PDB file of C-alpha atoms and ligand atoms in Angstrom:
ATOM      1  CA  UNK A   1     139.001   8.503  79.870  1.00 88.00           C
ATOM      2  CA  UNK A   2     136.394  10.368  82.069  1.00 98.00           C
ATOM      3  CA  UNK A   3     132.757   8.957  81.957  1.00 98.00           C
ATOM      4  CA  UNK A   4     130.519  11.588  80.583  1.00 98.00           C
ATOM      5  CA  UNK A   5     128.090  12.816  83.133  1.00 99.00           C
ATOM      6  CA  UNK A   6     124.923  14.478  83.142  1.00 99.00           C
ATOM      7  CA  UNK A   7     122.811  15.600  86.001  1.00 99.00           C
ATOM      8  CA  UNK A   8     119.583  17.265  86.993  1.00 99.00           C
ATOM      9  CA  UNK A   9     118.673  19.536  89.399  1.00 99.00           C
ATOM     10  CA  UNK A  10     115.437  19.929  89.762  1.00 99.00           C
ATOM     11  CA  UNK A  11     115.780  22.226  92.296  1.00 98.00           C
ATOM     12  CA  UNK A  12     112.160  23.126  94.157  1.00 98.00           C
ATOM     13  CA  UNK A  13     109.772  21.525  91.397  1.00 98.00           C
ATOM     14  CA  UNK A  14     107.433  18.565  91.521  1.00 98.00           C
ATOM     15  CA  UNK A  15     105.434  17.085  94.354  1.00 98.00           C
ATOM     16  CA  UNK A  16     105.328  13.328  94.686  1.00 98.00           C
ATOM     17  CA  UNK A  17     103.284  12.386  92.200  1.00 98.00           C
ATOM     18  CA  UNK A  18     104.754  14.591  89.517  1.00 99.00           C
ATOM     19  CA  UNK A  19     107.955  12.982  90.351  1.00 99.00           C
ATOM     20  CA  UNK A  20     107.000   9.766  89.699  1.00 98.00           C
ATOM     21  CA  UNK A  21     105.421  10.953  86.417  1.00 98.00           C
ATOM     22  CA  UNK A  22     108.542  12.814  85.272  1.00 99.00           C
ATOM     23  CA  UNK A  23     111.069   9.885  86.144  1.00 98.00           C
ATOM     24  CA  UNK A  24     108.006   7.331  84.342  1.00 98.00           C
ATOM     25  CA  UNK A  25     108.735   9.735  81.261  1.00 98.00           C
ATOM     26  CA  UNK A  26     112.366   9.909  81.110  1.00 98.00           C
ATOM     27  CA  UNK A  27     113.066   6.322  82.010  1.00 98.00           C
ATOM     28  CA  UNK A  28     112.996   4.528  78.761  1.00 98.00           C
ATOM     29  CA  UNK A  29     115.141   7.385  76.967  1.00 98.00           C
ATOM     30  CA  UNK A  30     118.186   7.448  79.821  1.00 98.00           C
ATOM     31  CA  UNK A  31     118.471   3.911  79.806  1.00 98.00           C
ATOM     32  CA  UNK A  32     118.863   3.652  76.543  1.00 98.00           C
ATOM     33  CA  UNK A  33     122.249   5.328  76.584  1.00 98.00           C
ATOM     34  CA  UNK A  34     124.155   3.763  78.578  1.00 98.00           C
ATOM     35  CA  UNK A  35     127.755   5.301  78.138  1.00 98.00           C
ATOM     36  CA  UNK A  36     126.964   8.481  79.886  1.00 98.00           C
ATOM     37  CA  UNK A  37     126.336   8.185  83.651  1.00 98.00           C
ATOM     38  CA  UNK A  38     122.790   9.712  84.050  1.00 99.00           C
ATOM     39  CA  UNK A  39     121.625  11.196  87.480  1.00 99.00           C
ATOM     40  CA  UNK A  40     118.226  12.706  88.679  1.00 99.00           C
ATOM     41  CA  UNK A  41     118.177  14.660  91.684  1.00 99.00           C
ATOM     42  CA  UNK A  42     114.604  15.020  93.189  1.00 99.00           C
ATOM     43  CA  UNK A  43     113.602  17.311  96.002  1.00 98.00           C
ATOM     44  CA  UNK A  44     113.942  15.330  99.158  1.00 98.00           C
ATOM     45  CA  UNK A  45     110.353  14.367  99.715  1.00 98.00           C
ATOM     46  CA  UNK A  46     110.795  12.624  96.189  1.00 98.00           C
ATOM     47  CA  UNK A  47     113.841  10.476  97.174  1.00 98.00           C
ATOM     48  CA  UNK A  48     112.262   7.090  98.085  1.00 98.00           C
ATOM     49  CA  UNK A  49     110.363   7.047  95.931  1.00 98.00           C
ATOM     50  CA  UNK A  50     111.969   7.846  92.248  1.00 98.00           C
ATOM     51  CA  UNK A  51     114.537   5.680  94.270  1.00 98.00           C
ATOM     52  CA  UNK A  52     112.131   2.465  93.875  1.00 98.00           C
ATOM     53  CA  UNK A  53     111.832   3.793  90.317  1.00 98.00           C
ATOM     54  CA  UNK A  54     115.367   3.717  89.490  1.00 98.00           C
ATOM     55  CA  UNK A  55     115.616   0.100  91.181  1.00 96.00           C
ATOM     56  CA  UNK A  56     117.276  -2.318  88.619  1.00 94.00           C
ATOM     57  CA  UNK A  57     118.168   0.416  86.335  1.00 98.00           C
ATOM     58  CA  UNK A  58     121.821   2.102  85.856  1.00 98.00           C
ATOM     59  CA  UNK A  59     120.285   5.330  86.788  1.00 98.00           C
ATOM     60  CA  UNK A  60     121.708   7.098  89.415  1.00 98.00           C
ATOM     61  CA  UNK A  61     120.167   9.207  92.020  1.00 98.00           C
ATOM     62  CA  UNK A  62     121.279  12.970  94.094  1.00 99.00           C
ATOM     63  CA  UNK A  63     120.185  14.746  96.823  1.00 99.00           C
ATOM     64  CA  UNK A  64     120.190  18.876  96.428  1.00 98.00           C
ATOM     65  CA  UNK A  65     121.907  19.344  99.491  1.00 98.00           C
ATOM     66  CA  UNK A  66     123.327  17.907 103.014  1.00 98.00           C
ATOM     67  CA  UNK A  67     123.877  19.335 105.965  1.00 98.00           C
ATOM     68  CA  UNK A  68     127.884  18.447 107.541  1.00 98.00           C
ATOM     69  CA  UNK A  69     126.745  16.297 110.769  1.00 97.00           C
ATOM     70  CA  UNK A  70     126.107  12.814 111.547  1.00 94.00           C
ATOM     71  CA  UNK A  71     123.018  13.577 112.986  1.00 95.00           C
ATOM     72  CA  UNK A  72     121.633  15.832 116.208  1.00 97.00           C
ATOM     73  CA  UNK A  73     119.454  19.097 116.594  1.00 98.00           C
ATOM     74  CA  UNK A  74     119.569  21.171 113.379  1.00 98.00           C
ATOM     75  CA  UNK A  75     115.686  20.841 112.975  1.00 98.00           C
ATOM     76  CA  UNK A  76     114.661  20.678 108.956  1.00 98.00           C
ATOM     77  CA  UNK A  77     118.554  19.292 107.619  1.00 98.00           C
ATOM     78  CA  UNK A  78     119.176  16.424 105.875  1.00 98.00           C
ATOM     79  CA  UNK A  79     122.524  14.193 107.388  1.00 98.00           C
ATOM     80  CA  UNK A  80     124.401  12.247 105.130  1.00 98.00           C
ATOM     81  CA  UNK A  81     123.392   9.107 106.906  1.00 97.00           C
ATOM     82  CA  UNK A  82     119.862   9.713 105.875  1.00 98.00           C
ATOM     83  CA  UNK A  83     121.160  10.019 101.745  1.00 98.00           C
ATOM     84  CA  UNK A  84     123.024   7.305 102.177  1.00 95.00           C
ATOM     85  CA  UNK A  85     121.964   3.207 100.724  1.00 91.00           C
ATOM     86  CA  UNK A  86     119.000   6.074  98.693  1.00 96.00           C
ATOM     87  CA  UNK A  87     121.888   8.371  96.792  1.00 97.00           C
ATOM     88  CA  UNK A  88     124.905   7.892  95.422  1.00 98.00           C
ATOM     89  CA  UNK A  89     125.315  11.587  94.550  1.00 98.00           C
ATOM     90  CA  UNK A  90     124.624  15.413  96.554  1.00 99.00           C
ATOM     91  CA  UNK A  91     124.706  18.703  95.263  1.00 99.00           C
ATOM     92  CA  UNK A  92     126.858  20.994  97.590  1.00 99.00           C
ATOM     93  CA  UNK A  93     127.576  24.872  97.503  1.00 98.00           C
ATOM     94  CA  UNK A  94     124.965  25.295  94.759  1.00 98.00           C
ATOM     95  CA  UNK A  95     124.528  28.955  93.972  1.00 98.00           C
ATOM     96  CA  UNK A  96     121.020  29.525  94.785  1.00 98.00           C
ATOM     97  CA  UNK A  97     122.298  27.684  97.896  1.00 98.00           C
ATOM     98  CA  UNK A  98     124.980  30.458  98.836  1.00 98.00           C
ATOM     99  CA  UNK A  99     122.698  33.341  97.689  1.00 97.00           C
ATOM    100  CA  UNK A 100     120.200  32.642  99.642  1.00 98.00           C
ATOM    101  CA  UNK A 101     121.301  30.270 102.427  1.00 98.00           C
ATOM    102  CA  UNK A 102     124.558  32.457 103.009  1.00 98.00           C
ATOM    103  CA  UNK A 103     126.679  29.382 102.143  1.00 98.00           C
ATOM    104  CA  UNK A 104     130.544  30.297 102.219  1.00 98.00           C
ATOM    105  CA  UNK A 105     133.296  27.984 100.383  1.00 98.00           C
ATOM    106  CA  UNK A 106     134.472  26.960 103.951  1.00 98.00           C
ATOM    107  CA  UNK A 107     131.066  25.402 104.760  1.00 98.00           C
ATOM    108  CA  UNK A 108     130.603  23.626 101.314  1.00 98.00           C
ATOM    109  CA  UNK A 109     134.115  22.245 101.785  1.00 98.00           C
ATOM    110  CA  UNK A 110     132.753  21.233 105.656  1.00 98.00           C
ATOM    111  CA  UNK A 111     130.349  19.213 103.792  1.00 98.00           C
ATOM    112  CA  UNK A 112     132.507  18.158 100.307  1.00 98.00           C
ATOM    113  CA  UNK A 113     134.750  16.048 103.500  1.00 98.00           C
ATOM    114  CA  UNK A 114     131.236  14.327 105.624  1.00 98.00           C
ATOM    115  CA  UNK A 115     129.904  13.454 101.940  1.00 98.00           C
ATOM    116  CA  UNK A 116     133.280  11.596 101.087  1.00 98.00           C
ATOM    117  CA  UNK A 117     132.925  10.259 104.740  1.00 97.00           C
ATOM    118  CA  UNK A 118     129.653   8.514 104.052  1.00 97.00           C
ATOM    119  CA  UNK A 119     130.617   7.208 100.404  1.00 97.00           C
ATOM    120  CA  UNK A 120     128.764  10.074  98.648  1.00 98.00           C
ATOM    121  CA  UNK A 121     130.009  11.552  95.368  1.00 98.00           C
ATOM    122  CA  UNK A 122     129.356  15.202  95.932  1.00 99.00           C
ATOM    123  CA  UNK A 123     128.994  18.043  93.036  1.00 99.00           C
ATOM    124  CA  UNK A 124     130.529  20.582  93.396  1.00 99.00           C
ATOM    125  CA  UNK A 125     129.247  23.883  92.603  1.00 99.00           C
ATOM    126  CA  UNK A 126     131.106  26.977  91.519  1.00 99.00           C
ATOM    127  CA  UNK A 127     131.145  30.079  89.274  1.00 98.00           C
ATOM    128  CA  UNK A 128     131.499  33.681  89.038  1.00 98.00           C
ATOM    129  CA  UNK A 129     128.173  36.292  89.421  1.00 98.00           C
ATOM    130  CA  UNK A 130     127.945  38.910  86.050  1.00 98.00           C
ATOM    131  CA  UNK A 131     129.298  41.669  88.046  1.00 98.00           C
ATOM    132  CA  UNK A 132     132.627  39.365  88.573  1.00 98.00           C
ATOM    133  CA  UNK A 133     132.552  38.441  84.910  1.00 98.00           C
ATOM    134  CA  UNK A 134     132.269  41.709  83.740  1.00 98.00           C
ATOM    135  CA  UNK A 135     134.745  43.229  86.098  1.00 98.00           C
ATOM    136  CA  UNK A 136     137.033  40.533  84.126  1.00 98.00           C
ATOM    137  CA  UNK A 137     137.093  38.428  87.842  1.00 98.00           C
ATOM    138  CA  UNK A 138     136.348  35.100  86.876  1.00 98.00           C
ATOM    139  CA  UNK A 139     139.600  33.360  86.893  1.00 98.00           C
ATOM    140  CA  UNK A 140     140.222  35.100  90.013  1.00 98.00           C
ATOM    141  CA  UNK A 141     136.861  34.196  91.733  1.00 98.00           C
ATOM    142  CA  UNK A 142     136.773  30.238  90.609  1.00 98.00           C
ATOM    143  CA  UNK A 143     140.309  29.373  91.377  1.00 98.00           C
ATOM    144  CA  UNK A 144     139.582  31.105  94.626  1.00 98.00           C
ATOM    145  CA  UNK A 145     136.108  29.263  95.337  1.00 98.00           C
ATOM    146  CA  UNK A 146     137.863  25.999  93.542  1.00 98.00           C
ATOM    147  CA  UNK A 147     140.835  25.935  95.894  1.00 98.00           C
ATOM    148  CA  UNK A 148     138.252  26.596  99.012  1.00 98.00           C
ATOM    149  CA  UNK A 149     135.856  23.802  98.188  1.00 98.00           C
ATOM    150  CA  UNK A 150     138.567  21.388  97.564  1.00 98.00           C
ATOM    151  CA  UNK A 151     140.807  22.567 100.711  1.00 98.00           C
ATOM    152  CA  UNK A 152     141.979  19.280 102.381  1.00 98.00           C
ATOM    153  CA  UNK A 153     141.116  16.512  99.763  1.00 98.00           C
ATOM    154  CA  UNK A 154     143.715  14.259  98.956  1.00 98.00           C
ATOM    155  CA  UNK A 155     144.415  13.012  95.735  1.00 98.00           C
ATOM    156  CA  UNK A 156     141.936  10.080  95.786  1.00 98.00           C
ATOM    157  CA  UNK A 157     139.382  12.178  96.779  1.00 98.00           C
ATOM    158  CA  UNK A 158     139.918  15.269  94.318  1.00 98.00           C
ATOM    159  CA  UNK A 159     139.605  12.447  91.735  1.00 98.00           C
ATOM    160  CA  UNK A 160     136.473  10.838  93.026  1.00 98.00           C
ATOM    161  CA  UNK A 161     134.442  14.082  93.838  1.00 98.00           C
ATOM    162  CA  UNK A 162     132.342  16.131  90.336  1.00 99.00           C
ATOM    163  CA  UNK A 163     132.795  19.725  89.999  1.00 99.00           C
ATOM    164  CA  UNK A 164     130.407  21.947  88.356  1.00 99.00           C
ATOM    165  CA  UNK A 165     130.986  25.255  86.806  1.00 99.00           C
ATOM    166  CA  UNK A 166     127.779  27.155  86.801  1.00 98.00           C
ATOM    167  CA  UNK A 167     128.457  31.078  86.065  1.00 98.00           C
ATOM    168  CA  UNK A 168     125.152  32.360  88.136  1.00 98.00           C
ATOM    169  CA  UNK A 169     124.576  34.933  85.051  1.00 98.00           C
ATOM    170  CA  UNK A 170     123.774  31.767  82.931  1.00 98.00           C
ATOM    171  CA  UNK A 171     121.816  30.230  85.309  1.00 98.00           C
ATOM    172  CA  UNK A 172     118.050  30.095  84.521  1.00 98.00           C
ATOM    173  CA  UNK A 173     118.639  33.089  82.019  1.00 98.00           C
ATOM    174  CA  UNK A 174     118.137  31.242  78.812  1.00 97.00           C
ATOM    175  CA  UNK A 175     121.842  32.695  78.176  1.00 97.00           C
ATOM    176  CA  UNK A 176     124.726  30.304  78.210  1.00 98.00           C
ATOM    177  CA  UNK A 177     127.911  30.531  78.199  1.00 98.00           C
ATOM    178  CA  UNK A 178     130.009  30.047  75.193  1.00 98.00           C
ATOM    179  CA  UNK A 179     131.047  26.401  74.635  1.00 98.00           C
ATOM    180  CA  UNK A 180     134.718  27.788  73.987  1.00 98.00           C
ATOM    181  CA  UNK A 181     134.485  30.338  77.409  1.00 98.00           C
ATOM    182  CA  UNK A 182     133.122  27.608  79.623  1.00 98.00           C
ATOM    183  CA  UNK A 183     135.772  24.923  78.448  1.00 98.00           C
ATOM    184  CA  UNK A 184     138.782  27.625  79.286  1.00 98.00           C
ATOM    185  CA  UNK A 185     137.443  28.278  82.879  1.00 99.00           C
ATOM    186  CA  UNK A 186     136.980  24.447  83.153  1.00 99.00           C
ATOM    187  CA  UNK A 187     140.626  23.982  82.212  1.00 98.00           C
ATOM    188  CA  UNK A 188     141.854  26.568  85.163  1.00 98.00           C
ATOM    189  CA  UNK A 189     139.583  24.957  87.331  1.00 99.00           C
ATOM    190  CA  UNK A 190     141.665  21.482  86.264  1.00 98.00           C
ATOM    191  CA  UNK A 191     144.847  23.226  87.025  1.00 98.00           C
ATOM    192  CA  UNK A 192     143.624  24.593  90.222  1.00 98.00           C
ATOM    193  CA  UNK A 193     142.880  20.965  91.449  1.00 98.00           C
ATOM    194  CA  UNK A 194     145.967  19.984  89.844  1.00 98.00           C
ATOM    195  CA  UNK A 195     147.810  22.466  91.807  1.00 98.00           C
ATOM    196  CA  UNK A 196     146.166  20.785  94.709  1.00 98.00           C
ATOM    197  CA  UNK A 197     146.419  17.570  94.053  1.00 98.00           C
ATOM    198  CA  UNK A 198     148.468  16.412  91.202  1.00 98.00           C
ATOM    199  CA  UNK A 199     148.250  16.115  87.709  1.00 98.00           C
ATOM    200  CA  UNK A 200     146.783  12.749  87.796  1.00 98.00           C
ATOM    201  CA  UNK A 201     143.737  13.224  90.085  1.00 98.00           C
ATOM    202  CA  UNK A 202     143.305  16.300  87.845  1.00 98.00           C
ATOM    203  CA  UNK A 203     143.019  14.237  85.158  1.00 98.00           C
ATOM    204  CA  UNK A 204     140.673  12.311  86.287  1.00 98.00           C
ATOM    205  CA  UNK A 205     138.277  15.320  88.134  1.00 98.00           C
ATOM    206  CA  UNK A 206     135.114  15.036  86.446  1.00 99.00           C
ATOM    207  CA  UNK A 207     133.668  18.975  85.684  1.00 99.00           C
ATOM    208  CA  UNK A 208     130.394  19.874  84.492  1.00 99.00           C
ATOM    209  CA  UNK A 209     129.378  22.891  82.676  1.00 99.00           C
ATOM    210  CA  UNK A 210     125.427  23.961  84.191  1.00 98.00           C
ATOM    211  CA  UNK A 211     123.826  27.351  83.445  1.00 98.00           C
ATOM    212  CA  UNK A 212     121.221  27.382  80.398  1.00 98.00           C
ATOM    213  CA  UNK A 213     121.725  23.856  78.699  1.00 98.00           C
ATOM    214  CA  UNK A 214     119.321  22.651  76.674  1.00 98.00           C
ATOM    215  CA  UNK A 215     118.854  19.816  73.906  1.00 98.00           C
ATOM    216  CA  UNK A 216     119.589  22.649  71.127  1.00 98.00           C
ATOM    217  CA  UNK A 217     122.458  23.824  72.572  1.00 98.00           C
ATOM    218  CA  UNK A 218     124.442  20.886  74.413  1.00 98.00           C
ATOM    219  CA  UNK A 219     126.536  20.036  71.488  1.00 98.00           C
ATOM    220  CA  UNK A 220     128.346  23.425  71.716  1.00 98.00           C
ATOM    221  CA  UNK A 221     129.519  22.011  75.117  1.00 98.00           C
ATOM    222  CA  UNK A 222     129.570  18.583  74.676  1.00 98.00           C
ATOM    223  CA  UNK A 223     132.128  19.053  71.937  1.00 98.00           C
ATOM    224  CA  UNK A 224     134.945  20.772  74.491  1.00 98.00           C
ATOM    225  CA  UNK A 225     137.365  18.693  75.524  1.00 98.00           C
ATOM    226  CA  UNK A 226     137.493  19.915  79.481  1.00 98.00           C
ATOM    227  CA  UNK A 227     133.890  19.480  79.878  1.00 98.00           C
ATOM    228  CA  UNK A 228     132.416  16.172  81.125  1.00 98.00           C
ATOM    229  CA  UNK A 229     129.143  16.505  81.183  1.00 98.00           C
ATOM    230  CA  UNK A 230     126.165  19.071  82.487  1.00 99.00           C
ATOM    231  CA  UNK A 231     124.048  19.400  85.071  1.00 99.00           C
ATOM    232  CA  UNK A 232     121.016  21.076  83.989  1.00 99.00           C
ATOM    233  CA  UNK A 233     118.183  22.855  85.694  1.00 98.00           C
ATOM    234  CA  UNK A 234     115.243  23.784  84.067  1.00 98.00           C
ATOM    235  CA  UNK A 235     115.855  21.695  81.145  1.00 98.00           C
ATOM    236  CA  UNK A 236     115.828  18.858  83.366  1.00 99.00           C
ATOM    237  CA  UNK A 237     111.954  18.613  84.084  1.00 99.00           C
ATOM    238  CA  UNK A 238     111.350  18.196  80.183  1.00 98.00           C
ATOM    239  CA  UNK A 239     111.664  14.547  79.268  1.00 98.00           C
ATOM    240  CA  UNK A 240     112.400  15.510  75.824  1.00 98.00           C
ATOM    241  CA  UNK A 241     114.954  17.849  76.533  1.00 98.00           C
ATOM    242  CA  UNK A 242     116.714  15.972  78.912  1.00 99.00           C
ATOM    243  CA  UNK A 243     117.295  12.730  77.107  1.00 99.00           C
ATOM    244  CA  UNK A 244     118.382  14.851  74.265  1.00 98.00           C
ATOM    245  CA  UNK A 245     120.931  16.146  76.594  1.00 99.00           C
ATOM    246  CA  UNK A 246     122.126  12.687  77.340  1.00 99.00           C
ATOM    247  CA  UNK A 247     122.002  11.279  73.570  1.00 98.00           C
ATOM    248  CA  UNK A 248     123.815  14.440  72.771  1.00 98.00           C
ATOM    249  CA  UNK A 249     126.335  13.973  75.108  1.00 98.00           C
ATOM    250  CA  UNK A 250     126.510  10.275  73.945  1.00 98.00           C
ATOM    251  CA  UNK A 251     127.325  11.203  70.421  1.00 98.00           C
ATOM    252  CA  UNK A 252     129.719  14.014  71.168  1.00 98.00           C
ATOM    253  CA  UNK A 253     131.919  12.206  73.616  1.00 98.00           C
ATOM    254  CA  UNK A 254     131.805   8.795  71.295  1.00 98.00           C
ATOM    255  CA  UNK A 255     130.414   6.529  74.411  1.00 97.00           C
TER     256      UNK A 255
HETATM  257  P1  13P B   1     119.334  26.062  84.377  1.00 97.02           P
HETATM  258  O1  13P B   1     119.697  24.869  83.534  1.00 97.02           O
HETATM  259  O2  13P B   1     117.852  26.170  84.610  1.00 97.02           O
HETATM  260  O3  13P B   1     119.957  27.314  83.874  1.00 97.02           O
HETATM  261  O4  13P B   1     119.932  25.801  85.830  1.00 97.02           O
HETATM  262  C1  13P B   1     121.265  25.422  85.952  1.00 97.02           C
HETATM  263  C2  13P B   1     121.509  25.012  87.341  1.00 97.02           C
HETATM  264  O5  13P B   1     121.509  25.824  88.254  1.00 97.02           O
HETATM  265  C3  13P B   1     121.724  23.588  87.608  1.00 97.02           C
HETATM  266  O6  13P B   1     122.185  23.386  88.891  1.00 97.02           O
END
C-alpha cells in the first residue's frame, strides 16, 4: 500500500519568526497522526530553523526548489548539497515556478535526476493551464509533461520520486477540481509512468492532487483511490486547516 502523503507549500509567506510560530501551532496536531507522512516546506531562510523544530519528531521537511548543480557560480540558487542532512523532500517544476521562472519539463527533469543523486525525494509538479483544459488538452498536456519530467528514471527511481497533479486553474482559485476528474488524470499519469517504467514502480508512484484543498473539501479527494495525498498551498499556513487535511486524510485512507 502507498503511505498517504500530505505536503505544504508555503510558497513566499512567513519570515523567520512567523515560521517558527506556524510550525509551534501545527506541531501537536501532525504528530498526532502518524499514518500519513506529513511534510512542511518553508521558504529557504526558514529551513534551519523549523528544521530544529521538527528535531525528534516524524515530521518531515522540503525545500521549494533546487537548482541542478553541485555547487559553482549561479549567484542566489540553492544546490542540493546545501538541502541535504536539512530536507528530505524538494519541490521541482512547480507551476508558479515555470510561469514565471520559464522552467521547461527538460530542466525540471535536469533537476528530478541531481535530487535522486543527493538522496532527495523530489515532488513533482504537473498539470494543465484552463485554456488546455478547456480546449479538452489535459490528457494530452500531462502525459506529455509526465513523460518529460520522468525521462531517464529507472524503475527504482520512478517508484521513489512523488508526483503532484496541480491543474494551475485550481491553484489559489478557491476552485478545485472534482475529486472524480482529478483521480482520472492521476490514473493516466500512473499509466504514463507505467509506460515508463513498469507496472510495479507505477504502483508504487506516490501522486498528489494540489490546487484549492482545504479541510472542507479534502475528503472528496482523499476518498479516490489514485490519489495519495495533497500538497496544499494556501491552506497550508492555517494550523487548523492543515491538520484537518492530515486527520482527513488519516480517516479516508484507514492509516
Ligand atoms: P493552493 O492550495 O493555495 O491552491 O495552492 C496549491 C499549490 O500550488 C501547492 O503547491
Amino acid at each position: 500500500m502507498r503511505i498517504p502523503i500530505i505536503a505544504g507549500n508555503w510558497k513566499m509567506n512567513t519570515n523567520v519568526d512567523e515560521a517558527i510560530r506556524l510550525v509551534e501551532s501545527m506541531l501537536d496536531g501532525l504528530e498526532a497522526v502518524p499514518g500519513v507522512e506529513r511534510v512542511l516546506c518553508p521558504p529557504f531562510v526558514s529551513l534551519t530553523y523549523v528544521s530544529d523544530l521538527l528535531v525528534e519528531t516524524s515530521i518531515r521537511l522540503g525545500a521549494q526548489n533546487m537548482y541542478p548543480a553541485d555547487k559553482g557560480a549561479y549567484t542566489g540558487e540553492i544546490s542540493p548539497g546545501m538541502l541535504k542532512g536539512l530536507c528530505q523532500y524538494v519541490i521541482l517544476g512547480h507551476s508558479e515556478r515555470r510561469q514565471y521562472f520559464g522552467e521547461t519539463d527538460e530542466f525540471v527533469n535536469r533537476k528530478v535526476h541531481t535530487a535522486l543523486t543527493h538522496d532527495l525525494v523530489p515532488i513533482i509538479c504537473i498539470g494543465e493551464t484552463l485554456a488546455e483544459n478547456e480546449a479538452g488538452q489535459t490528457a494530452a498536456v500531462v502525459t506529455r509533461q509526465a513523460r518529460g519530467v520522468l525521462a531517464g528514471l529507472n524503475g527504482d527511481q520512478v517508484s521513489r520520486v512523488v508526483m503532484a497533479y496541480e491543474p494551475i486553474w485550481a491553484i489559489g482559485t478557491g476552485r478545485p477540481a472534482t475529486g472524480e476528474g482529478a483521480n482520472q488524470v492521476i490514473g493516466l499519469i500512473r499509466e504514463v509512468a507505467a509506460g515508463l517504467a513498469g507496472p510495479g514502480p507505477a504502483q508504487a508512484l506516490r501522486i498528489q492532487y494540489g490546487g484549492s484543498v482545504t479541510g472542507d473539501n479534502a475528503a472528496e479527494f482523499m476518498g479516490q483511490p489514485e490519489i495519495d495525498g495533497a500538497l496544499v498551498g494556501g491552506a497550508s499556513l492555517k494550523a487548523d486547516q492543515f491538520v484537518r487535511i492530515v486527520q482527513t486524510t488519516a480517516q479516508a485512507k484507514g492509516v
